[in-house]
PDB file of C-alpha atoms in Angstrom:
ATOM      1  CA  ILE A  19     -37.858  -5.732  54.807  1.00 38.00           C
ATOM      2  CA  VAL A  20     -40.149  -7.569  52.510  1.00 41.00           C
ATOM      3  CA  TYR A  21     -39.195  -9.198  49.066  1.00 40.00           C
ATOM      4  CA  LYS A  22     -41.781  -9.620  46.577  1.00 42.00           C
ATOM      5  CA  GLU A  23     -41.495 -10.114  42.631  1.00 43.00           C
ATOM      6  CA  ASN A  24     -43.034  -6.987  41.639  1.00 43.00           C
ATOM      7  CA  LYS A  25     -42.468  -3.348  41.298  1.00 44.00           C
ATOM      8  CA  ILE A  26     -44.058  -2.555  44.803  1.00 43.00           C
ATOM      9  CA  GLY A  27     -41.788  -5.265  46.263  1.00 46.00           C
ATOM     10  CA  GLN A  28     -38.576  -3.760  44.689  1.00 44.00           C
ATOM     11  CA  ILE A  29     -39.357  -0.345  46.390  1.00 41.00           C
ATOM     12  CA  VAL A  30     -39.983  -2.194  49.590  1.00 40.00           C
ATOM     13  CA  ARG A  31     -36.508  -3.576  49.470  1.00 45.00           C
ATOM     14  CA  PHE A  32     -34.975  -0.302  49.580  1.00 48.00           C
ATOM     15  CA  LEU A  33     -37.345   2.356  51.040  1.00 50.00           C
ATOM     16  CA  PRO A  34     -38.523   3.298  54.719  1.00 53.00           C
ATOM     17  CA  LEU A  35     -42.085   2.034  55.496  1.00 56.00           C
ATOM     18  CA  LYS A  36     -43.455   5.631  55.356  1.00 58.00           C
ATOM     19  CA  LYS A  37     -42.148   6.128  51.934  1.00 55.00           C
ATOM     20  CA  VAL A  38     -43.544   2.913  50.694  1.00 54.00           C
ATOM     21  CA  LYS A  39     -46.942   3.832  51.910  1.00 58.00           C
ATOM     22  CA  LYS A  40     -46.840   7.145  50.232  1.00 57.00           C
ATOM     23  CA  ALA A  41     -45.797   5.288  47.164  1.00 55.00           C
ATOM     24  CA  MET A  42     -48.745   2.786  47.152  1.00 55.00           C
ATOM     25  CA  LYS A  43     -51.074   5.749  47.705  1.00 57.00           C
ATOM     26  CA  THR A  44     -49.684   8.065  45.030  1.00 55.00           C
ATOM     27  CA  LYS A  45     -48.645   5.318  42.606  1.00 53.00           C
ATOM     28  CA  LYS A  46     -45.671   7.675  41.584  1.00 65.00           C
ATOM     29  CA  TYR A  47     -43.017   4.742  41.723  1.00 77.00           C
ATOM     30  CA  PRO A  48     -41.077   4.159  38.681  1.00 88.00           C
ATOM     31  CA  LYS A  49     -40.830   1.484  36.131  1.00 92.00           C
ATOM     32  CA  THR A  50     -37.517  -0.159  36.206  1.00 93.00           C
ATOM     33  CA  VAL A  51     -35.401  -1.537  33.231  1.00 96.00           C
ATOM     34  CA  ALA A  52     -32.595  -3.729  33.631  1.00 96.00           C
ATOM     35  CA  VAL A  53     -30.049  -3.923  30.706  1.00 97.00           C
ATOM     36  CA  ALA A  54     -27.237  -6.505  31.178  1.00 97.00           C
ATOM     37  CA  GLY A  55     -24.634  -7.957  28.593  1.00 97.00           C
ATOM     38  CA  THR A  56     -23.589 -11.659  28.477  1.00 95.00           C
ATOM     39  CA  GLN A  57     -20.035 -10.484  28.222  1.00 93.00           C
ATOM     40  CA  ASN A  58     -17.922  -7.159  28.034  1.00 94.00           C
ATOM     41  CA  ARG A  59     -18.113  -4.878  25.100  1.00 92.00           C
ATOM     42  CA  ILE A  60     -21.300  -6.089  23.311  1.00 96.00           C
ATOM     43  CA  GLY A  61     -23.171  -3.144  23.401  1.00 96.00           C
ATOM     44  CA  THR A  62     -24.839  -2.960  26.716  1.00 97.00           C
ATOM     45  CA  THR A  63     -24.305   0.722  27.548  1.00 97.00           C
ATOM     46  CA  THR A  64     -25.289   1.665  24.165  1.00 97.00           C
ATOM     47  CA  GLN A  65     -28.627   0.100  24.462  1.00 98.00           C
ATOM     48  CA  ALA A  66     -29.138   1.218  28.015  1.00 98.00           C
ATOM     49  CA  LEU A  67     -28.619   5.019  26.857  1.00 97.00           C
ATOM     50  CA  GLN A  68     -30.616   4.392  23.641  1.00 97.00           C
ATOM     51  CA  MET A  69     -33.594   3.265  25.748  1.00 98.00           C
ATOM     52  CA  CYS A  70     -33.131   6.393  27.987  1.00 97.00           C
ATOM     53  CA  LEU A  71     -33.464   8.534  24.706  1.00 97.00           C
ATOM     54  CA  TYR A  72     -36.346   6.646  23.257  1.00 96.00           C
ATOM     55  CA  LEU A  73     -38.488   6.840  26.717  1.00 96.00           C
ATOM     56  CA  ASN A  74     -37.270  10.537  26.983  1.00 95.00           C
ATOM     57  CA  ILE A  75     -38.598  11.250  23.342  1.00 94.00           C
ATOM     58  CA  LEU A  76     -42.101   9.804  24.524  1.00 94.00           C
ATOM     59  CA  GLY A  77     -42.162  12.516  27.271  1.00 93.00           C
ATOM     60  CA  TYR A  78     -41.122  10.298  30.377  1.00 94.00           C
ATOM     61  CA  LYS A  79     -38.667  11.557  32.892  1.00 93.00           C
ATOM     62  CA  VAL A  80     -35.829   8.924  32.636  1.00 94.00           C
ATOM     63  CA  CYS A  81     -32.538   8.407  34.421  1.00 94.00           C
ATOM     64  CA  TYR A  82     -29.549   6.270  33.737  1.00 95.00           C
ATOM     65  CA  VAL A  83     -27.884   4.298  36.747  1.00 93.00           C
ATOM     66  CA  GLU A  84     -24.437   2.785  36.506  1.00 93.00           C
ATOM     67  CA  TYR A  85     -25.011  -0.414  38.258  1.00 92.00           C
ATOM     68  CA  ASN A  86     -21.406  -1.706  37.340  1.00 91.00           C
ATOM     69  CA  SER A  87     -17.785  -0.849  38.111  1.00 89.00           C
ATOM     70  CA  ASN A  88     -16.865   0.606  34.626  1.00 90.00           C
ATOM     71  CA  SER A  89     -16.950   4.089  35.770  1.00 91.00           C
ATOM     72  CA  LEU A  90     -18.187   5.365  32.536  1.00 92.00           C
ATOM     73  CA  VAL A  91     -20.294   8.299  33.861  1.00 93.00           C
ATOM     74  CA  SER A  92     -16.958   9.824  35.506  1.00 91.00           C
ATOM     75  CA  ARG A  93     -15.446   9.620  32.051  1.00 92.00           C
ATOM     76  CA  PHE A  94     -18.209  11.141  30.495  1.00 92.00           C
ATOM     77  CA  LYS A  95     -17.951  13.933  32.984  1.00 90.00           C
ATOM     78  CA  LYS A  96     -14.481  14.424  32.046  1.00 89.00           C
ATOM     79  CA  ALA A  97     -15.040  14.204  28.120  1.00 90.00           C
ATOM     80  CA  LEU A  98     -18.221  16.303  28.119  1.00 84.00           C
ATOM     81  CA  TYR A  99     -17.109  18.870  30.826  1.00 74.00           C
ATOM     82  CA  ASP A 100     -18.424  21.908  29.197  1.00 80.00           C
ATOM     83  CA  GLU A 101     -21.737  20.464  28.099  1.00 86.00           C
ATOM     84  CA  ILE A 102     -23.033  18.611  31.097  1.00 89.00           C
ATOM     85  CA  LYS A 103     -24.673  19.841  34.486  1.00 88.00           C
ATOM     86  CA  ASP A 104     -22.740  18.248  37.379  1.00 87.00           C
ATOM     87  CA  ASN A 105     -25.190  17.607  40.218  1.00 84.00           C
ATOM     88  CA  ASP A 106     -22.642  15.774  42.592  1.00 80.00           C
ATOM     89  CA  LYS A 107     -24.126  12.365  42.738  1.00 84.00           C
ATOM     90  CA  TYR A 108     -25.279  12.509  39.044  1.00 90.00           C
ATOM     91  CA  ILE A 109     -24.678  14.384  35.823  1.00 93.00           C
ATOM     92  CA  THR A 110     -27.138  15.586  33.252  1.00 94.00           C
ATOM     93  CA  TYR A 111     -26.556  15.568  29.592  1.00 94.00           C
ATOM     94  CA  GLU A 112     -29.203  15.339  26.817  1.00 90.00           C
ATOM     95  CA  ASN A 113     -31.934  15.489  29.266  1.00 90.00           C
ATOM     96  CA  ILE A 114     -30.770  12.226  30.955  1.00 94.00           C
ATOM     97  CA  ASP A 115     -29.738  12.095  34.447  1.00 94.00           C
ATOM     98  CA  MET A 116     -26.848   9.702  34.827  1.00 94.00           C
ATOM     99  CA  TYR A 117     -26.053   8.510  38.225  1.00 92.00           C
ATOM    100  CA  TYR A 118     -22.448   7.216  39.227  1.00 88.00           C
ATOM    101  CA  SER A 119     -23.657   4.426  41.358  1.00 77.00           C
ATOM    102  CA  LEU A 120     -26.390   3.654  43.789  1.00 67.00           C
ATOM    103  CA  SER A 121     -25.276   4.163  47.446  1.00 54.00           C
ATOM    104  CA  ARG A 122     -28.646   5.201  48.629  1.00 53.00           C
ATOM    105  CA  GLU A 123     -31.143   3.764  45.827  1.00 60.00           C
ATOM    106  CA  GLU A 124     -34.223   5.586  47.505  1.00 59.00           C
ATOM    107  CA  GLU A 125     -32.984   8.859  46.477  1.00 63.00           C
ATOM    108  CA  ILE A 126     -34.120   8.607  43.066  1.00 70.00           C
ATOM    109  CA  TYR A 127     -37.198   6.389  43.360  1.00 68.00           C
ATOM    110  CA  PHE A 128     -39.796   9.164  43.330  1.00 76.00           C
ATOM    111  CA  ASN A 129     -38.193  11.547  40.807  1.00 84.00           C
ATOM    112  CA  TYR A 130     -38.612   9.546  37.745  1.00 91.00           C
ATOM    113  CA  ASP A 131     -40.997   7.700  35.448  1.00 92.00           C
ATOM    114  CA  TYR A 132     -38.165   5.034  34.312  1.00 94.00           C
ATOM    115  CA  VAL A 133     -34.951   4.018  35.976  1.00 94.00           C
ATOM    116  CA  VAL A 134     -32.634   2.249  33.566  1.00 96.00           C
ATOM    117  CA  TYR A 135     -29.934   0.307  35.073  1.00 95.00           C
ATOM    118  CA  ASP A 136     -26.705  -0.619  33.283  1.00 96.00           C
ATOM    119  CA  TYR A 137     -25.643  -4.001  34.755  1.00 95.00           C
ATOM    120  CA  GLY A 138     -22.575  -4.372  32.452  1.00 94.00           C
ATOM    121  CA  ASN A 139     -21.392  -7.838  32.326  1.00 95.00           C
ATOM    122  CA  ILE A 140     -24.075 -10.029  34.067  1.00 95.00           C
ATOM    123  CA  ASN A 141     -21.632 -12.837  34.511  1.00 91.00           C
ATOM    124  CA  GLU A 142     -19.619 -10.458  36.955  1.00 89.00           C
ATOM    125  CA  ILE A 143     -22.337 -10.294  39.305  1.00 82.00           C
ATOM    126  CA  LEU A 144     -25.455 -12.751  38.596  1.00 82.00           C
ATOM    127  CA  ASP A 145     -27.514 -10.479  40.518  1.00 81.00           C
ATOM    128  CA  GLU A 146     -30.735 -11.966  41.701  1.00 83.00           C
ATOM    129  CA  LYS A 147     -32.557  -8.551  41.640  1.00 86.00           C
ATOM    130  CA  PHE A 148     -32.188  -8.586  37.772  1.00 93.00           C
ATOM    131  CA  LEU A 149     -35.548 -10.580  37.347  1.00 92.00           C
ATOM    132  CA  LEU A 150     -37.260  -8.262  39.822  1.00 91.00           C
ATOM    133  CA  ASN A 151     -37.293  -5.294  37.447  1.00 93.00           C
ATOM    134  CA  ASP A 152     -40.339  -4.459  35.221  1.00 94.00           C
ATOM    135  CA  TYR A 153     -38.109  -5.095  32.160  1.00 96.00           C
ATOM    136  CA  SER A 154     -35.217  -7.630  32.239  1.00 96.00           C
ATOM    137  CA  ILE A 155     -33.023  -7.684  28.985  1.00 97.00           C
ATOM    138  CA  LEU A 156     -29.991  -9.375  28.118  1.00 97.00           C
ATOM    139  CA  VAL A 157     -27.619  -8.095  25.249  1.00 98.00           C
ATOM    140  CA  THR A 158     -25.656 -10.734  23.394  1.00 97.00           C
ATOM    141  CA  GLY A 159     -24.204 -11.764  20.169  1.00 96.00           C
ATOM    142  CA  SER A 160     -24.287 -14.486  17.652  1.00 94.00           C
ATOM    143  CA  LYS A 161     -20.844 -15.829  17.935  1.00 93.00           C
ATOM    144  CA  PRO A 162     -20.617 -19.332  19.440  1.00 92.00           C
ATOM    145  CA  GLN A 163     -18.881 -18.174  22.516  1.00 93.00           C
ATOM    146  CA  GLU A 164     -21.612 -15.400  22.797  1.00 94.00           C
ATOM    147  CA  ILE A 165     -24.445 -17.966  22.560  1.00 93.00           C
ATOM    148  CA  LEU A 166     -22.736 -20.258  25.017  1.00 93.00           C
ATOM    149  CA  SER A 167     -22.473 -17.383  27.495  1.00 94.00           C
ATOM    150  CA  LEU A 168     -26.232 -16.495  26.721  1.00 95.00           C
ATOM    151  CA  LEU A 169     -27.191 -20.221  27.584  1.00 92.00           C
ATOM    152  CA  LEU A 170     -25.387 -20.224  30.783  1.00 93.00           C
ATOM    153  CA  VAL A 171     -26.950 -16.961  32.104  1.00 94.00           C
ATOM    154  CA  LEU A 172     -30.540 -18.186  30.927  1.00 94.00           C
ATOM    155  CA  GLU A 173     -29.969 -21.522  32.651  1.00 92.00           C
ATOM    156  CA  HIS A 174     -29.025 -19.501  35.733  1.00 92.00           C
ATOM    157  CA  TYR A 175     -32.221 -17.511  35.762  1.00 93.00           C
ATOM    158  CA  ASN A 176     -34.457 -19.904  34.313  1.00 92.00           C
ATOM    159  CA  ASN A 177     -36.886 -17.208  33.035  1.00 91.00           C
ATOM    160  CA  LYS A 178     -38.129 -17.113  29.625  1.00 90.00           C
ATOM    161  CA  ASN A 179     -39.792 -13.569  29.954  1.00 92.00           C
ATOM    162  CA  ILE A 180     -36.050 -11.964  29.815  1.00 96.00           C
ATOM    163  CA  LYS A 181     -35.811 -10.132  26.472  1.00 96.00           C
ATOM    164  CA  VAL A 182     -32.844 -10.846  24.343  1.00 97.00           C
ATOM    165  CA  LEU A 183     -31.086  -8.316  21.992  1.00 98.00           C
ATOM    166  CA  LEU A 184     -28.677  -9.657  19.539  1.00 97.00           C
ATOM    167  CA  SER A 185     -25.862  -7.036  18.788  1.00 96.00           C
ATOM    168  CA  PHE A 186     -23.507  -7.363  15.731  1.00 94.00           C
ATOM    169  CA  THR A 187     -25.899 -10.174  14.116  1.00 94.00           C
ATOM    170  CA  SER A 188     -26.521 -10.641  10.493  1.00 93.00           C
ATOM    171  CA  GLU A 189     -29.620 -12.164   9.229  1.00 92.00           C
ATOM    172  CA  LEU A 190     -27.917 -15.299   8.111  1.00 93.00           C
ATOM    173  CA  ALA A 191     -26.560 -15.926  11.600  1.00 93.00           C
ATOM    174  CA  LEU A 192     -30.013 -15.138  12.901  1.00 93.00           C
ATOM    175  CA  GLU A 193     -31.526 -17.959  10.803  1.00 92.00           C
ATOM    176  CA  LYS A 194     -29.049 -20.389  12.234  1.00 90.00           C
ATOM    177  CA  ILE A 195     -29.869 -19.627  15.839  1.00 92.00           C
ATOM    178  CA  ASN A 196     -33.587 -19.102  15.519  1.00 92.00           C
ATOM    179  CA  GLU A 197     -34.489 -22.468  16.743  1.00 89.00           C
ATOM    180  CA  PHE A 198     -32.479 -22.419  19.898  1.00 87.00           C
ATOM    181  CA  LEU A 199     -33.623 -18.988  20.893  1.00 91.00           C
ATOM    182  CA  SER A 200     -37.290 -19.663  20.358  1.00 91.00           C
ATOM    183  CA  ASN A 201     -37.040 -22.462  22.615  1.00 91.00           C
ATOM    184  CA  ALA A 202     -34.911 -20.554  25.354  1.00 90.00           C
ATOM    185  CA  VAL A 203     -36.786 -17.103  25.527  1.00 92.00           C
ATOM    186  CA  ASN A 204     -40.055 -15.777  24.552  1.00 92.00           C
ATOM    187  CA  LYS A 205     -38.962 -12.780  22.899  1.00 94.00           C
ATOM    188  CA  TYR A 206     -35.539 -11.835  21.043  1.00 96.00           C
ATOM    189  CA  PHE A 207     -34.591  -9.135  18.494  1.00 97.00           C
ATOM    190  CA  ARG A 208     -31.717  -8.336  16.109  1.00 96.00           C
ATOM    191  CA  ILE A 209     -30.826  -4.734  16.812  1.00 96.00           C
ATOM    192  CA  PRO A 210     -29.253  -2.415  14.504  1.00 95.00           C
ATOM    193  CA  TYR A 211     -25.946  -0.841  15.023  1.00 95.00           C
ATOM    194  CA  SER A 212     -25.935   2.219  16.629  1.00 94.00           C
ATOM    195  CA  ASP A 213     -22.599   4.196  16.764  1.00 91.00           C
ATOM    196  CA  GLU A 214     -23.538   6.894  19.138  1.00 93.00           C
ATOM    197  CA  TYR A 215     -24.585   6.867  22.853  1.00 95.00           C
ATOM    198  CA  PHE A 216     -26.357  10.101  22.874  1.00 95.00           C
ATOM    199  CA  ILE A 217     -27.884  10.263  19.274  1.00 95.00           C
ATOM    200  CA  TYR A 218     -31.053   8.114  19.109  1.00 96.00           C
ATOM    201  CA  ASN A 219     -31.008   5.564  16.316  1.00 96.00           C
ATOM    202  CA  ILE A 220     -34.439   5.645  14.780  1.00 95.00           C
ATOM    203  CA  ALA A 221     -34.144   2.150  13.651  1.00 96.00           C
ATOM    204  CA  ASN A 222     -34.521   0.886  17.292  1.00 96.00           C
ATOM    205  CA  THR A 223     -38.102   2.165  17.719  1.00 95.00           C
ATOM    206  CA  GLN A 224     -39.978  -0.729  16.289  1.00 95.00           C
ATOM    207  CA  ILE A 225     -38.064  -3.129  18.712  1.00 96.00           C
ATOM    208  CA  TYR A 226     -38.337  -0.657  21.634  1.00 97.00           C
ATOM    209  CA  ASN A 227     -42.180  -0.159  20.982  1.00 96.00           C
ATOM    210  CA  ASP A 228     -42.532  -3.880  21.247  1.00 96.00           C
ATOM    211  CA  ILE A 229     -40.355  -4.222  24.621  1.00 96.00           C
ATOM    212  CA  PHE A 230     -42.093  -1.411  26.188  1.00 96.00           C
ATOM    213  CA  ARG A 231     -45.576  -1.973  24.520  1.00 92.00           C
ATOM    214  CA  PHE A 232     -45.877   1.451  22.978  1.00 93.00           C
ATOM    215  CA  THR A 233     -47.612   1.922  19.567  1.00 90.00           C
ATOM    216  CA  GLU A 234     -45.867   3.563  16.632  1.00 89.00           C
ATOM    217  CA  GLU A 235     -48.486   6.206  16.536  1.00 90.00           C
ATOM    218  CA  GLU A 236     -47.587   7.251  20.047  1.00 90.00           C
ATOM    219  CA  PHE A 237     -43.856   7.365  19.273  1.00 91.00           C
ATOM    220  CA  THR A 238     -44.641   9.380  16.114  1.00 90.00           C
ATOM    221  CA  ASP A 239     -46.943  11.745  18.172  1.00 90.00           C
ATOM    222  CA  ALA A 240     -44.354  12.367  20.619  1.00 89.00           C
ATOM    223  CA  VAL A 241     -41.658  13.092  17.805  1.00 87.00           C
ATOM    224  CA  LYS A 242     -44.031  15.663  16.377  1.00 87.00           C
ATOM    225  CA  ARG A 243     -44.542  17.316  20.013  1.00 84.00           C
ATOM    226  CA  GLU A 244     -40.952  17.501  20.557  1.00 79.00           C
ATOM    227  CA  LYS A 245     -40.516  19.162  17.181  1.00 80.00           C
ATOM    228  CA  ARG A 246     -43.179  21.739  17.977  1.00 81.00           C
ATOM    229  CA  LYS A 247     -41.487  22.512  21.321  1.00 75.00           C
ATOM    230  CA  ASN A 248     -38.139  23.192  19.490  1.00 72.00           C
ATOM    231  CA  LYS A 249     -39.668  25.558  17.059  1.00 70.00           C
ATOM    232  CA  LYS A 250     -41.530  27.345  19.846  1.00 65.00           C
ATOM    233  CA  SER A 251     -38.339  27.625  21.968  1.00 57.00           C
ATOM    234  CA  LYS A 252     -36.577  29.038  18.737  1.00 51.00           C
ATOM    235  CA  LEU A 253     -39.396  31.358  17.913  1.00 51.00           C
ATOM    236  CA  LYS A 254     -39.221  32.847  21.689  1.00 48.00           C
ATOM    237  CA  PHE A 255     -35.539  33.235  21.027  1.00 42.00           C
ATOM    238  CA  PHE A 256     -35.745  35.219  17.998  1.00 46.00           C
ATOM    239  CA  ARG A 257     -38.458  37.370  19.357  1.00 48.00           C
ATOM    240  CA  LYS A 258     -36.497  38.444  22.491  1.00 47.00           C
ATOM    241  CA  GLU A 259     -33.540  39.058  20.303  1.00 48.00           C
ATOM    242  CA  GLY A 260     -35.760  41.119  17.924  1.00 52.00           C
ATOM    243  CA  LYS A 261     -37.076  43.224  20.600  1.00 51.00           C
ATOM    244  CA  SER A 262     -33.458  43.608  22.100  1.00 49.00           C
ATOM    245  CA  LYS A 263     -32.328  44.995  18.748  1.00 51.00           C
ATOM    246  CA  GLU A 264     -35.207  47.320  18.551  1.00 52.00           C
ATOM    247  CA  LYS A 265     -34.598  48.810  22.003  1.00 49.00           C
ATOM    248  CA  ASN A 266     -30.925  49.259  20.869  1.00 52.00           C
ATOM    249  CA  LYS A 267     -31.818  51.280  18.020  1.00 49.00           C
ATOM    250  CA  LYS A 268     -34.244  53.663  19.988  1.00 50.00           C
ATOM    251  CA  VAL A 269     -31.306  54.064  22.448  1.00 46.00           C
ATOM    252  CA  LYS A 270     -28.989  55.066  19.759  1.00 49.00           C
ATOM    253  CA  ILE A 271     -31.367  57.464  18.084  1.00 47.00           C
ATOM    254  CA  LYS A 272     -32.091  59.075  21.335  1.00 52.00           C
ATOM    255  CA  ASP A 273     -28.210  59.303  21.708  1.00 52.00           C
ATOM    256  CA  LYS A 274     -27.918  60.936  18.435  1.00 50.00           C
ATOM    257  CA  GLY A 275     -30.666  63.412  19.482  1.00 53.00           C
ATOM    258  CA  ASN A 276     -29.027  64.377  22.454  1.00 54.00           C
ATOM    259  CA  LYS A 277     -25.719  65.150  20.727  1.00 51.00           C
ATOM    260  CA  LEU A 278     -27.568  67.204  18.167  1.00 48.00           C
ATOM    261  CA  ASN A 279     -29.489  69.260  20.797  1.00 53.00           C
ATOM    262  CA  HIS A 280     -26.200  69.839  22.765  1.00 51.00           C
ATOM    263  CA  ASN A 281     -24.375  71.137  19.569  1.00 52.00           C
ATOM    264  CA  GLU A 282     -27.204  73.492  18.811  1.00 52.00           C
ATOM    265  CA  LYS A 283     -27.011  74.976  22.295  1.00 50.00           C
ATOM    266  CA  GLU A 284     -23.129  75.557  21.919  1.00 53.00           C
ATOM    267  CA  ASP A 285     -23.709  77.394  18.490  1.00 54.00           C
ATOM    268  CA  LYS A 286     -26.308  79.636  19.982  1.00 51.00           C
ATOM    269  CA  LYS A 287     -23.865  80.529  22.621  1.00 48.00           C
TER     270      LYS A 287
END
């Protein structure tokens, strides 16, 4: 087993050598996104799922992995029972495959363009693999205890390339901690409040474009493509429905004709 601080190295840690060689030849290994909170209930899962929706809109095949012990995917399964697809090791909702956990990580590696890991509270594990991802993102707040927690995590990892997202933070609060953050990390963002897991908050787009290095034009073009797809699928549905109605009318007319012919024969008799 080889450990290297790049995406190929990350695959090497989990996969048999044959699969690694195949991945290196075809270059079909996914990009990995690690989202972690500096404490509980700070918006980590919301951000992880919002990023999944964002990447999905851009046309990428993406999955969410519950890399913590919160059992949230199991609760999604119960709450959204009638609307999800249950595939034993994961559920699918709103075109996002959500894995319960990672007992065998290699199973998902070659099926997706992006894998988004929800680390939950990073202080509960302080996993060194966190920095081996293509994108390492910390979610925190602006209250004194939240900033202190962020400081401890940043000291532990000692890496300025970690992106920081600030939840529940006003512009005034951001001004007060600007100097500290600019010295601690290269990039940090004040994120808007998102009240739904599975409804994409368009206000996140500019921030995600910056993190994932997509342009605004690429995102707007992707949205237009999605709208065209939806229109086409609806048109197909209505066309099929229209044809079936026409067939039903013809059948009814034939039935009436048969009845008339039958009545005429009885009258002649």
